[in-house]
Coordinates of C-alpha atoms in Angstrom, one line a residue:
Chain A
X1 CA 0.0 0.0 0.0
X2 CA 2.7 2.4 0.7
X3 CA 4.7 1.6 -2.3
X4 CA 1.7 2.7 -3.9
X5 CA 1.4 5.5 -2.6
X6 CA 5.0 6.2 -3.1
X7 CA 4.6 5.5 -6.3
X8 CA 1.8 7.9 -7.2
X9 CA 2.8 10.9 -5.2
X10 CA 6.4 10.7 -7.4
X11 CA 4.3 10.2 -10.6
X12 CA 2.4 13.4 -9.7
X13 CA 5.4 15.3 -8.8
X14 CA 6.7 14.4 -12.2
X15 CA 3.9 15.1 -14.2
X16 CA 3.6 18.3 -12.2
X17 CA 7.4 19.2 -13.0
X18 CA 6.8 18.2 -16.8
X19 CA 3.7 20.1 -17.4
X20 CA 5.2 23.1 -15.9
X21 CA 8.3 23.3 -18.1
X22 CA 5.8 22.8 -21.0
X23 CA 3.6 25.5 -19.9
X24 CA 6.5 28.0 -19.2
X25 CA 7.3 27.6 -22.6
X26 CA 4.2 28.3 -23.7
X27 CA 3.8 31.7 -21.5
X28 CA 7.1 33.1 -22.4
X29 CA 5.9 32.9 -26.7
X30 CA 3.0 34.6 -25.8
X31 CA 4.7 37.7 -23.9
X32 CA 6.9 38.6 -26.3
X33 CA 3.9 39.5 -28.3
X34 CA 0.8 41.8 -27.9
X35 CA 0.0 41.7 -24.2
X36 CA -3.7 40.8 -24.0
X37 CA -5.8 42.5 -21.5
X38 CA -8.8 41.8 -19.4
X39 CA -11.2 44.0 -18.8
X40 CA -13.9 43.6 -16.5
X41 CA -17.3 45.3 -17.4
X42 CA -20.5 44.3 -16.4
X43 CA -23.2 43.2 -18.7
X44 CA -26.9 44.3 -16.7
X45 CA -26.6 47.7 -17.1
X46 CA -27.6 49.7 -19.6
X47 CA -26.5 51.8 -21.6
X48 CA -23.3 51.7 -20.3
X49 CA -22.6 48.1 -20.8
X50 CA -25.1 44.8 -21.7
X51 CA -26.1 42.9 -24.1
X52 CA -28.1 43.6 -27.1
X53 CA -30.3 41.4 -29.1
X54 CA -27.4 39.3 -30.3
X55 CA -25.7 38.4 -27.1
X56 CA -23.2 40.6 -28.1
X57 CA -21.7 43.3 -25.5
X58 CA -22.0 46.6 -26.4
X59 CA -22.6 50.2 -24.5
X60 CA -20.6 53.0 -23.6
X61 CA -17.6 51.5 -21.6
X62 CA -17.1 48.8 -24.5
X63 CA -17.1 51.7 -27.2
X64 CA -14.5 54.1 -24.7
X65 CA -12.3 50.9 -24.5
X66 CA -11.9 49.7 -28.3
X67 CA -11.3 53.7 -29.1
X68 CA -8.4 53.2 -26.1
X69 CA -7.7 49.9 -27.7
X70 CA -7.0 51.4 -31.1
X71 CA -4.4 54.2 -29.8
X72 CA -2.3 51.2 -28.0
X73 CA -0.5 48.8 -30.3
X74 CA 1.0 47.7 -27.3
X75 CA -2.3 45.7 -26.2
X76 CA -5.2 43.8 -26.9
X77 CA -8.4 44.5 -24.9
X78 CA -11.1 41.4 -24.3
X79 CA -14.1 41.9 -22.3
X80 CA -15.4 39.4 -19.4
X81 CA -18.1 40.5 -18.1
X82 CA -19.2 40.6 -14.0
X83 CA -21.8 41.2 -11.0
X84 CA -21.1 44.6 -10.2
X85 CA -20.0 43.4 -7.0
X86 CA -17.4 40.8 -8.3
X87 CA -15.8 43.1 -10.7
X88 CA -13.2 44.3 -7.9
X89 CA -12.7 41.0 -6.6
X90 CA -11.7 39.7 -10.0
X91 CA -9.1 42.4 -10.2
X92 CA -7.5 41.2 -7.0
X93 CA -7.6 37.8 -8.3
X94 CA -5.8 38.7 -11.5
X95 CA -8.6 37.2 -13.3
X96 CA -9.2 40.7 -15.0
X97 CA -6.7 44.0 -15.5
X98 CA -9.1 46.7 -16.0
X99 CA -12.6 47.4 -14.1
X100 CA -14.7 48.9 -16.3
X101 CA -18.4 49.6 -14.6
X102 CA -18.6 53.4 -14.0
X103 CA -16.5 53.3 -10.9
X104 CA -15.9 56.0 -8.8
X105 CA -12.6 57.2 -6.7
X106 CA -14.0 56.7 -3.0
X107 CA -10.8 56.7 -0.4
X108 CA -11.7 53.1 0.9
X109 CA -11.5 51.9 -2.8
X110 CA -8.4 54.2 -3.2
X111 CA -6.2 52.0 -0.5
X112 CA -6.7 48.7 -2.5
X113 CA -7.2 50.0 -5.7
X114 CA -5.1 52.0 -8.5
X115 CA -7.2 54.1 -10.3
X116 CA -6.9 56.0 -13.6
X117 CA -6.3 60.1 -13.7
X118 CA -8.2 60.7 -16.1
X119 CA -11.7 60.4 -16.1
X120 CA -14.1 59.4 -18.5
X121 CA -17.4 60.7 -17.6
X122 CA -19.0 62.7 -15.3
X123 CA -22.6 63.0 -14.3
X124 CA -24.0 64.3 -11.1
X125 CA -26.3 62.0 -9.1
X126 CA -30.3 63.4 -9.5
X127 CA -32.8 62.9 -7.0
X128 CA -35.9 60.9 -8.3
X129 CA -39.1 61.9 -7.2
X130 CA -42.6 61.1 -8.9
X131 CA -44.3 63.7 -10.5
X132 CA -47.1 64.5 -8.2
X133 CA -44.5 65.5 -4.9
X134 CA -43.0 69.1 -4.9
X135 CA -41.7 68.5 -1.5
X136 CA -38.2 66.8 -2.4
X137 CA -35.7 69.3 -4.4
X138 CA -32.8 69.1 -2.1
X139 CA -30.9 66.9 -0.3
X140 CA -32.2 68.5 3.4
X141 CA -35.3 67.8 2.0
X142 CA -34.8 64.2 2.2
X143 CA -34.3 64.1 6.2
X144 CA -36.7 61.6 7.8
X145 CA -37.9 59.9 4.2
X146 CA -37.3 56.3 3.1
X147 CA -34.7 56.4 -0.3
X148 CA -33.9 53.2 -2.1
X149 CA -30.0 53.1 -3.1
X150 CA -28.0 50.6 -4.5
X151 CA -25.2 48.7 -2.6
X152 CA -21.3 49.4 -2.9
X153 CA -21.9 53.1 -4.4
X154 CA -21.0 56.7 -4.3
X155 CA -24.9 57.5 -2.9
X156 CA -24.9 55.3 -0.5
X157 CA -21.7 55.8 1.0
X158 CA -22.3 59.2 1.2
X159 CA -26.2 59.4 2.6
X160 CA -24.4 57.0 5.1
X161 CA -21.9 59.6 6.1
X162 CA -24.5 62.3 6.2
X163 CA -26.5 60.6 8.4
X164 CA -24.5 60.2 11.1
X165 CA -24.6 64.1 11.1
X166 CA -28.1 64.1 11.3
X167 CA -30.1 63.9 14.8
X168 CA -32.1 60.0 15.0
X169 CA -35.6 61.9 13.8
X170 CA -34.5 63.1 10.9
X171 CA -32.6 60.4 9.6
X172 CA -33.0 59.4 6.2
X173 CA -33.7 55.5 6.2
X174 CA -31.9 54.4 3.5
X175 CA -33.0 50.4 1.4
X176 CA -30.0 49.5 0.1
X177 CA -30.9 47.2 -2.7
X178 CA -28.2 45.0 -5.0
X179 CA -27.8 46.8 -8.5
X180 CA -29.2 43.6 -9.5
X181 CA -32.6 44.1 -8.3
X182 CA -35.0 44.8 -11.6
X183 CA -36.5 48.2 -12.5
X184 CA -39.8 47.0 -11.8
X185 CA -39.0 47.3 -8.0
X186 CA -37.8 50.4 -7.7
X187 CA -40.8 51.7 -10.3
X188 CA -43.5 50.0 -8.1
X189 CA -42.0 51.0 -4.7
X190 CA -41.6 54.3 -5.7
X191 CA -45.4 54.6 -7.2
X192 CA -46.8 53.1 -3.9
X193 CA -45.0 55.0 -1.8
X194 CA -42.6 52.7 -0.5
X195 CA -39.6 54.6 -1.5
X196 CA -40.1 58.9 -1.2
X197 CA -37.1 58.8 -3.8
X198 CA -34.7 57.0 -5.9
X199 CA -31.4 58.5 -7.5
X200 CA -29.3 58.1 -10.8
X201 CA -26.6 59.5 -12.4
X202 CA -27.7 58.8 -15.9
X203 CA -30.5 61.2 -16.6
X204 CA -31.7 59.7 -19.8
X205 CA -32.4 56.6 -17.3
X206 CA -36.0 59.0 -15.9
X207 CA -36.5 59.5 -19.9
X208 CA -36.4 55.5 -20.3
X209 CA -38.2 54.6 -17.1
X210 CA -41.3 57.0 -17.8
X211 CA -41.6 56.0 -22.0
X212 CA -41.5 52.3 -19.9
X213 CA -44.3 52.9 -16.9
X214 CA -46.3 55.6 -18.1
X215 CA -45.0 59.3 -17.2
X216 CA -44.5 58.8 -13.7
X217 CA -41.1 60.2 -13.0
X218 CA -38.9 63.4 -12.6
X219 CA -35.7 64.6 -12.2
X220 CA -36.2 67.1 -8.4
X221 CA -32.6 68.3 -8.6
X222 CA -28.8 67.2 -7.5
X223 CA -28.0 65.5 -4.7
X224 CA -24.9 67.2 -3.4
X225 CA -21.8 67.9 -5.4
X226 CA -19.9 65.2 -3.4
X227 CA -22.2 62.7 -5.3
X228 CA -21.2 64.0 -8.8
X229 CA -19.7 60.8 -10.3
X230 CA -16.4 61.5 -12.2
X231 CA -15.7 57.5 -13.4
X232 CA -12.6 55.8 -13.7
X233 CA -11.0 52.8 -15.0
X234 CA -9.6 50.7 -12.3
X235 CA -6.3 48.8 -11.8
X236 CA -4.8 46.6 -9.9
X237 CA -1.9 48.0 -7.8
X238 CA 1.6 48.2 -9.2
X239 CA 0.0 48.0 -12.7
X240 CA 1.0 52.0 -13.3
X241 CA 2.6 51.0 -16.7
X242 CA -1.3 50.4 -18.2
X243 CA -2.6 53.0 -16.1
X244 CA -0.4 55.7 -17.6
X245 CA -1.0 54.4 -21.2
X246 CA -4.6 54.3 -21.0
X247 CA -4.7 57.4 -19.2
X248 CA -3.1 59.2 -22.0
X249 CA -5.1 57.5 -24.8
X250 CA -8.5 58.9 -22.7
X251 CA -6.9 62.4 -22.5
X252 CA -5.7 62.4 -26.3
X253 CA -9.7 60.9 -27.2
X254 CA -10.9 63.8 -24.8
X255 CA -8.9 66.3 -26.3
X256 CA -9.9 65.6 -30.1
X257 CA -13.1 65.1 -29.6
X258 CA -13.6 61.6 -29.8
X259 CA -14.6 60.7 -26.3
X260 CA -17.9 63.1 -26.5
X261 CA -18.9 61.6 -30.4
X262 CA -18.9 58.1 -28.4
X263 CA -20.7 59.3 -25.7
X264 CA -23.3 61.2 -27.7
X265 CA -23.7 57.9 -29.6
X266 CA -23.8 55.4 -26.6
X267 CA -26.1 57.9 -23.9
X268 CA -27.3 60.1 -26.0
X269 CA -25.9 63.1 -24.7
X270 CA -22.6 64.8 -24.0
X271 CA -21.3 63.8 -20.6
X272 CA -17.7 64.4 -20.9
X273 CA -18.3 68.6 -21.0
X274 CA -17.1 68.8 -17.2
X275 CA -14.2 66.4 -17.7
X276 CA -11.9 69.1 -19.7
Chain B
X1 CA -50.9 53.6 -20.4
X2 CA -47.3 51.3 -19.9
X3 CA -47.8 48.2 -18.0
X4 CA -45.9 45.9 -15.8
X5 CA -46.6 42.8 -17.4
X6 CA -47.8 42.4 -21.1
X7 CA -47.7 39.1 -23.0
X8 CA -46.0 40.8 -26.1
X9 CA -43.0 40.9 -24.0
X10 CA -43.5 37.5 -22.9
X11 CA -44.1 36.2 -26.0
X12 CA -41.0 37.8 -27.5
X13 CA -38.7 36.6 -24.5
X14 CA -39.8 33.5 -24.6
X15 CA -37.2 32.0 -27.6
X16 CA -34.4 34.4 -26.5
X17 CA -34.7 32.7 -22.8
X18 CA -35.4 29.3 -24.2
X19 CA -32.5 29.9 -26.5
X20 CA -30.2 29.1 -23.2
X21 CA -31.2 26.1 -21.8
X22 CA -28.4 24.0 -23.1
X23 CA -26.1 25.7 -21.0
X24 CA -28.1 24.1 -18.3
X25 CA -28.6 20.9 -19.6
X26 CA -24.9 20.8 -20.3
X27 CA -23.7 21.4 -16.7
X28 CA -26.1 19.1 -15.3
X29 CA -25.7 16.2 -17.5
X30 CA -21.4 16.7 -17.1
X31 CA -21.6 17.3 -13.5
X32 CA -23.9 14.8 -12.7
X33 CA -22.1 12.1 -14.5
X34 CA -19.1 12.8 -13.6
X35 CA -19.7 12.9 -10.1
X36 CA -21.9 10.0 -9.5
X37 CA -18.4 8.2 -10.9
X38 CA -16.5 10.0 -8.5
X39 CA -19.0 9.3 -6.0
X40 CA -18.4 6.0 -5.7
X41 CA -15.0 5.8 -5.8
X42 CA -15.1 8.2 -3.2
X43 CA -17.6 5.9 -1.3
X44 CA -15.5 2.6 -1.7
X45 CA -12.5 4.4 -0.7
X46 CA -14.3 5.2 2.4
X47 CA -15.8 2.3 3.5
X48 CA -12.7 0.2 2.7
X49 CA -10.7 2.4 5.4
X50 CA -7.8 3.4 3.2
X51 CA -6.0 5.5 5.8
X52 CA -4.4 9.0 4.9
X53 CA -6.7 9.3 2.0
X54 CA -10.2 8.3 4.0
X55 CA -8.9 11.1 6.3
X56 CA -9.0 13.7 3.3
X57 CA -11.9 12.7 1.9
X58 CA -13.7 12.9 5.1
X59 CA -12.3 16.7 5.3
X60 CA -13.3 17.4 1.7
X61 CA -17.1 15.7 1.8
X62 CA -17.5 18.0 5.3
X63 CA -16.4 21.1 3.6
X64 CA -18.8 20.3 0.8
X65 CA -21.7 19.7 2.8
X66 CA -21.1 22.2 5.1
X67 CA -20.6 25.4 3.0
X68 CA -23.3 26.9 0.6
X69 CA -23.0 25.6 -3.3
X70 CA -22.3 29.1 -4.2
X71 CA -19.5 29.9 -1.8
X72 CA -18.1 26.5 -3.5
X73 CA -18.5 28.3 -6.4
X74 CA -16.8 31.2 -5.8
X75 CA -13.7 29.6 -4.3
X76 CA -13.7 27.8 -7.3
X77 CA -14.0 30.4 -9.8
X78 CA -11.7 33.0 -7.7
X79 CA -9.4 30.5 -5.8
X80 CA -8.4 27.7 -7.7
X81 CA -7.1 30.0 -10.5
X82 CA -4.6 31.2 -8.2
X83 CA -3.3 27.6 -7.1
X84 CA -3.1 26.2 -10.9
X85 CA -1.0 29.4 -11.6
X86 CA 0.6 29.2 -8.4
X87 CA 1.9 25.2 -8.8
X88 CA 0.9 25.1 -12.7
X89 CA 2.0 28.4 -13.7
X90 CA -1.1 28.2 -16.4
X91 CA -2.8 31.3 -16.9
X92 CA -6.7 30.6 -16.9
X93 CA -7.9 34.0 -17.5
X94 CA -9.1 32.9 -20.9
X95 CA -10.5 29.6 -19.9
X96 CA -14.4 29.6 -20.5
X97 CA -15.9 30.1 -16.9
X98 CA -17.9 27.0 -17.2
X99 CA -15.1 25.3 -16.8
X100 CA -15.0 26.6 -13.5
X101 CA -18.9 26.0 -12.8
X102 CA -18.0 22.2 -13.7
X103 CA -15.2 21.8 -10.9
X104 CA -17.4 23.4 -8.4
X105 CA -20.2 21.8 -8.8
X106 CA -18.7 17.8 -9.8
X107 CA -16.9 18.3 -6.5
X108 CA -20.3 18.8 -4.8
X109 CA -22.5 16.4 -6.7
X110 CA -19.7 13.5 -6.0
X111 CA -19.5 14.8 -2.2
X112 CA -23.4 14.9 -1.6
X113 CA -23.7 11.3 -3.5
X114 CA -20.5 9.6 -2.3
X115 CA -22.7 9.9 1.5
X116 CA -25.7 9.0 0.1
X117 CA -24.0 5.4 -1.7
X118 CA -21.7 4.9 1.6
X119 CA -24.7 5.0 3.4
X120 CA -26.3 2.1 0.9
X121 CA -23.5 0.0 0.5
X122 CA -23.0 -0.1 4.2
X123 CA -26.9 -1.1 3.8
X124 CA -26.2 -4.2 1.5
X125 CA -25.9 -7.1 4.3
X126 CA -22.1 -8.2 4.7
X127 CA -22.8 -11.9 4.2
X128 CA -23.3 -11.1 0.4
X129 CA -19.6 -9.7 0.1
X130 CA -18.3 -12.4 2.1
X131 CA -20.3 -15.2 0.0
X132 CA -18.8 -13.7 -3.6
X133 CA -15.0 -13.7 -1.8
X134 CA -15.8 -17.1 -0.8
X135 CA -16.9 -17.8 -4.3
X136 CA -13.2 -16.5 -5.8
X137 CA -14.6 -13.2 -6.6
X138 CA -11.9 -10.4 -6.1
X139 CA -12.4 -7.5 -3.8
X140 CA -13.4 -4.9 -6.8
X141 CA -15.2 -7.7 -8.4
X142 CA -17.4 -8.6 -5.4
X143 CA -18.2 -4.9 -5.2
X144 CA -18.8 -3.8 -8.9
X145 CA -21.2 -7.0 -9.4
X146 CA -22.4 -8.3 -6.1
X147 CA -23.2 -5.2 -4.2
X148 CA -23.5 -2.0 -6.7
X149 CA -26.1 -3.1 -8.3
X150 CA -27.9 -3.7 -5.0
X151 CA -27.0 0.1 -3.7
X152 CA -28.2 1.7 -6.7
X153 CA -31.8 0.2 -6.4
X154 CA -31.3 1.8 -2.7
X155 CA -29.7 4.7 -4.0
X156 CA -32.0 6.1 -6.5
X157 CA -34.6 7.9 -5.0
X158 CA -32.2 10.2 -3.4
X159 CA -29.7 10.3 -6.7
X160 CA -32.9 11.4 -8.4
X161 CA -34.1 13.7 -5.7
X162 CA -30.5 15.0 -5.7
X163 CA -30.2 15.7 -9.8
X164 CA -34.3 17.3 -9.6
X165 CA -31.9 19.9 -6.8
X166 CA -28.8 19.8 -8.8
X167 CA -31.3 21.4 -11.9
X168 CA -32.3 24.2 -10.0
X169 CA -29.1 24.3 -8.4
X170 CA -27.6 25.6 -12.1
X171 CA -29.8 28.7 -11.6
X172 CA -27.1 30.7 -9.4
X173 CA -24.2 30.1 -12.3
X174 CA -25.2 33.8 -13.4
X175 CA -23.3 34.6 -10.3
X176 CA -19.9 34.3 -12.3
X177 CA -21.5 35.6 -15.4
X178 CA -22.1 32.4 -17.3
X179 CA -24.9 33.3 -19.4
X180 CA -27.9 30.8 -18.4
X181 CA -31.5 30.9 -18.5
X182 CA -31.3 33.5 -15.6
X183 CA -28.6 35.4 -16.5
X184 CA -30.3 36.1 -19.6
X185 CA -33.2 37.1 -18.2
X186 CA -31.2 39.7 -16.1
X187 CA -29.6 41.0 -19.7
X188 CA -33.0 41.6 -21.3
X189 CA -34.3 43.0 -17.8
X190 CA -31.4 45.6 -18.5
X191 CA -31.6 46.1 -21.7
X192 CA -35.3 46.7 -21.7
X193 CA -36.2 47.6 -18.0
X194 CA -38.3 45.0 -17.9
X195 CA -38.1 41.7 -15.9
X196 CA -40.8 40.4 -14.7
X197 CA -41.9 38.3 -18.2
X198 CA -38.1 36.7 -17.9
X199 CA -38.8 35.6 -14.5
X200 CA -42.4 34.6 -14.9
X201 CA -41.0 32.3 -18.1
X202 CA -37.9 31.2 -15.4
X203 CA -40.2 30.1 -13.0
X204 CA -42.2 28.0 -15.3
X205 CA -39.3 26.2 -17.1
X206 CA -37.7 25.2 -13.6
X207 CA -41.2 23.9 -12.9
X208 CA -42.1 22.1 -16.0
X209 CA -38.7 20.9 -16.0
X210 CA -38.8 19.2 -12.3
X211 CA -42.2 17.4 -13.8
X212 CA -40.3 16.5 -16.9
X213 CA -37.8 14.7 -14.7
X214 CA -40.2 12.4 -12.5
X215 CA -41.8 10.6 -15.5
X216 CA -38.5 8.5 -16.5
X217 CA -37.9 8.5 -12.5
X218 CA -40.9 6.4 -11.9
X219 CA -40.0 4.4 -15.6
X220 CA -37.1 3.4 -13.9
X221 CA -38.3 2.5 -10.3
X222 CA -41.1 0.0 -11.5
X223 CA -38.5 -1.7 -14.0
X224 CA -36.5 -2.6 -10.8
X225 CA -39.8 -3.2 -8.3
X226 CA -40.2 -5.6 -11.1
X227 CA -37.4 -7.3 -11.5
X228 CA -37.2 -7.4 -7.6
X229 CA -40.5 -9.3 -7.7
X230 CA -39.3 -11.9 -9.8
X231 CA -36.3 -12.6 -7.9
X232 CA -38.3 -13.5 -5.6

């Protein structure tokens, strides 16, 4: 029984040693030529990335990229696509380079993170109201209602911080839902009351939502300036080299132009005015 | 006026969403397979008290029982690219995630079975292993012909009760983005802000699908009743 065992444990170890040399082999051909990149983008979250009718991904991240491809011979992008929430994780587990899902700079992301300098788009976050309430413009207006956010972003991190300013009356109660959760929720909460307001940094979202569920929605005014989403590309640390490059391919598309054709194609509307 | 439901949408959904279920079929007809194998080998190992490797096994089938089937599959899509690249040095970056979907959930369907056959083998009187030895049967022999075949019959309510759960099991692969029925239902729910014909039409494939499954179950359990009988 032992020898057995013996036996196979060597065998493995061989094996092991073999297909290792092989593989080295293998790696080392590749590097030498274009160095292919992964970038992690979600695929549930339109218009910035998902799927169309095809299956195929498509939306304004993928179109920013291939223009960033194009200016770097260097690389080769591909596109994996994951839960919001996992995008960050794969980027620690080298299973992608680049995060691509409208990320923001937050500190706490900052300490684990590299991000890029140069942003890509920038949109302030709206306050969502229906149409028949006239009592929500501000953000001091939304002390003591119920507001429906999504998990790991800039909103609810920051009506988190706010709070804690706030006396335990007038505390906003914040549902913090997964960005996973369908429209429909949010849409039905907020008609029956559930929810006194919603929020989103894409304002052609309100357009979609009310050609969707009949007129229902408007747009009651910024949240607060510390909301304003500038988005970045995100890197794992130590990976400067790919940061730098991309980061001047962005500001060469933002400087000719390029990066506001893509965006007027993909949103529908200029959101890279602030970014210059 | 816009609705929440309307059975344009369903209608329209309905191929695109149907247009996926292979990706299902395929993980639960390779997992399952490949794991019932495993299963038993895992099983016999057990029960024959190889030492060293009974002690592992115990450790993995405990870890598999113990944590949730998507934490397994987490760890396997996040974790065991690290050790292959760590021992291997393979890059797997560019390996289709279902690959990753197949080791996670193999290691759970052989896990779950390889308890449910231990407990059936242990079932199977020991006179009838001692009576083929005694006969010149070998060890392997005695098992593969004498006493599988009596397991299974044992076995096979819970193997089938186990691949009806392994089928809606499939239904949290989304999780690493592997396009299936439900991820795809997520897409259009994006695309379209409208989910709630995807899940409707989810619902009812899991459910016809589950009925589906118990007509060749019961097929098969009255062909062995029967053959029991005439034994007799």
């Amino acid at each position: 029984m032992k020898k057995i065992i013996f036996k196979l444990v060597a065998a493995l170890l061989v094996i092991s040693g073999l297909a290792e040399i092989a593989f080295a082999a293998k790696k080392k051909e590749t590097k030498a030529k274009v160095k292919t990149i992964i970038v992690g983008t979600g695929k549930i979250y339109a218009p910035f990335c998902y799927l169309d009718d095809n299956g195929k991904l498509v939306g304004y991240e993928i179109d920013v990229l291939n223009a960033v491809d194009e200016l770097l011979p260097q690389y080769q992008f591909k596109y994996e696509t994951f839960d919001f929430a996992n995008i960050l994780i794969a980027l620690q587990a080298k299973k992608v380079d680049i995060g691509a899902h409208q990320f923001g700079k937050t500190p706490q992301r900052e300490e684990s993170y590299l991000f890029g300098e140069q942003a890509y788009r920038a949109a302030a976050n709206k306050i969502v109201v229906l149409k028949t309430r006239n009592d929500i413009t501000k953000l001091e207006d939304l002390q003591g209602k119920t507001v429906n956010t999504n998990t790991g972003n800039l909103v609810t991190e920051f009506l988190e911080k706010y709070n804690t300013t706030l006396p335990e009356d007038k505390k906003i109660k914040l549902i913090i839902t997964p960005s996973n959760v369908p429209v429909e929720e949010k849409i039905a909460k907020i008609k029956n009351g559930t929810y006194d307001a919603v929020f989103t940094h894409n304002p052609a979202d309100i357009e979609k939502w009310n050609a969707e569920y009949g007129n229902l929605l408007k747009a009651a005014g910024d949240l607060s300036k510390e909301t304003s989403v500038f988005t970045y590309h995100v890197y794992r640390k130590g990976d400067e080299e790919l940061k730098n490059a991309v980061d001047a391919a962005l500001k060469q598309l933002l400087e000719d132009g390029t990066l506001s054709k893509i965006s007027l194609k993909a949103l529908g509307y200029d959101s890279t005015i602030n970014l210059k | 006026m816009p609705k929440f439901f309307s059975w344009e949408r369903f209608l329209s959904n309905l191929p695109k969403l149907l247009s996926t279920l292979p990706v299902t079929f395929e993980i639960v007809l390779v997992t399952y397979s490949i794991g019932v194998i495993l299963a038993v080998i895992l099983a016999y190992i057990r029960i024959r008290n190889i030492p060293v490797v009974k002690q592992i096994i115990a450790l993995f089938v405990s870890f598999e029982r113990d944590t949730p089937l998507l934490v397994q599959m987490l760890v396997s899509y996040y974790g065991v690219p690290l050790l292959i690249e760590k021992f291997f040095d393979v890059d797997t970056r560019e390996w289709p995630r279902i690959i990753f979907v197949f080791i996670a959930y193999t290691a759970n369907v052989a896990a779950f079975l390889s308890e449910v056959f231990r407990g059936v083998i242990l079932a199977i009187p020991k006179g009838q292993t001692e009576a083929a030895l005694s006969c010149g049967m070998t060890g392997v022999k005695s098992f593969t012909k004498i006493v599988l075949p009596q397991a299974v019959r044992i076995a096979l309510p819970n193997m089938w009760t186990f691949l009806i759960s392994l089928v809606k099991s499939t239904s949290l692969v989304y999780m690493i983005g592997v396009v299936d029925i439900i991820g795809r239902a997520q897409v259009i729910g994006s695309a379209t802000s409208h989910s709630l014909e995807s899940y409707i039409i989810v619902a009812l494939v899991f459910v016809i699908f589950s009925i589906l499954l118990q007509f060749p179950y019961k097929f098969i359990e009255r062909k062995l009743a029967f053959k029991n009988k005439q034994e007799k």
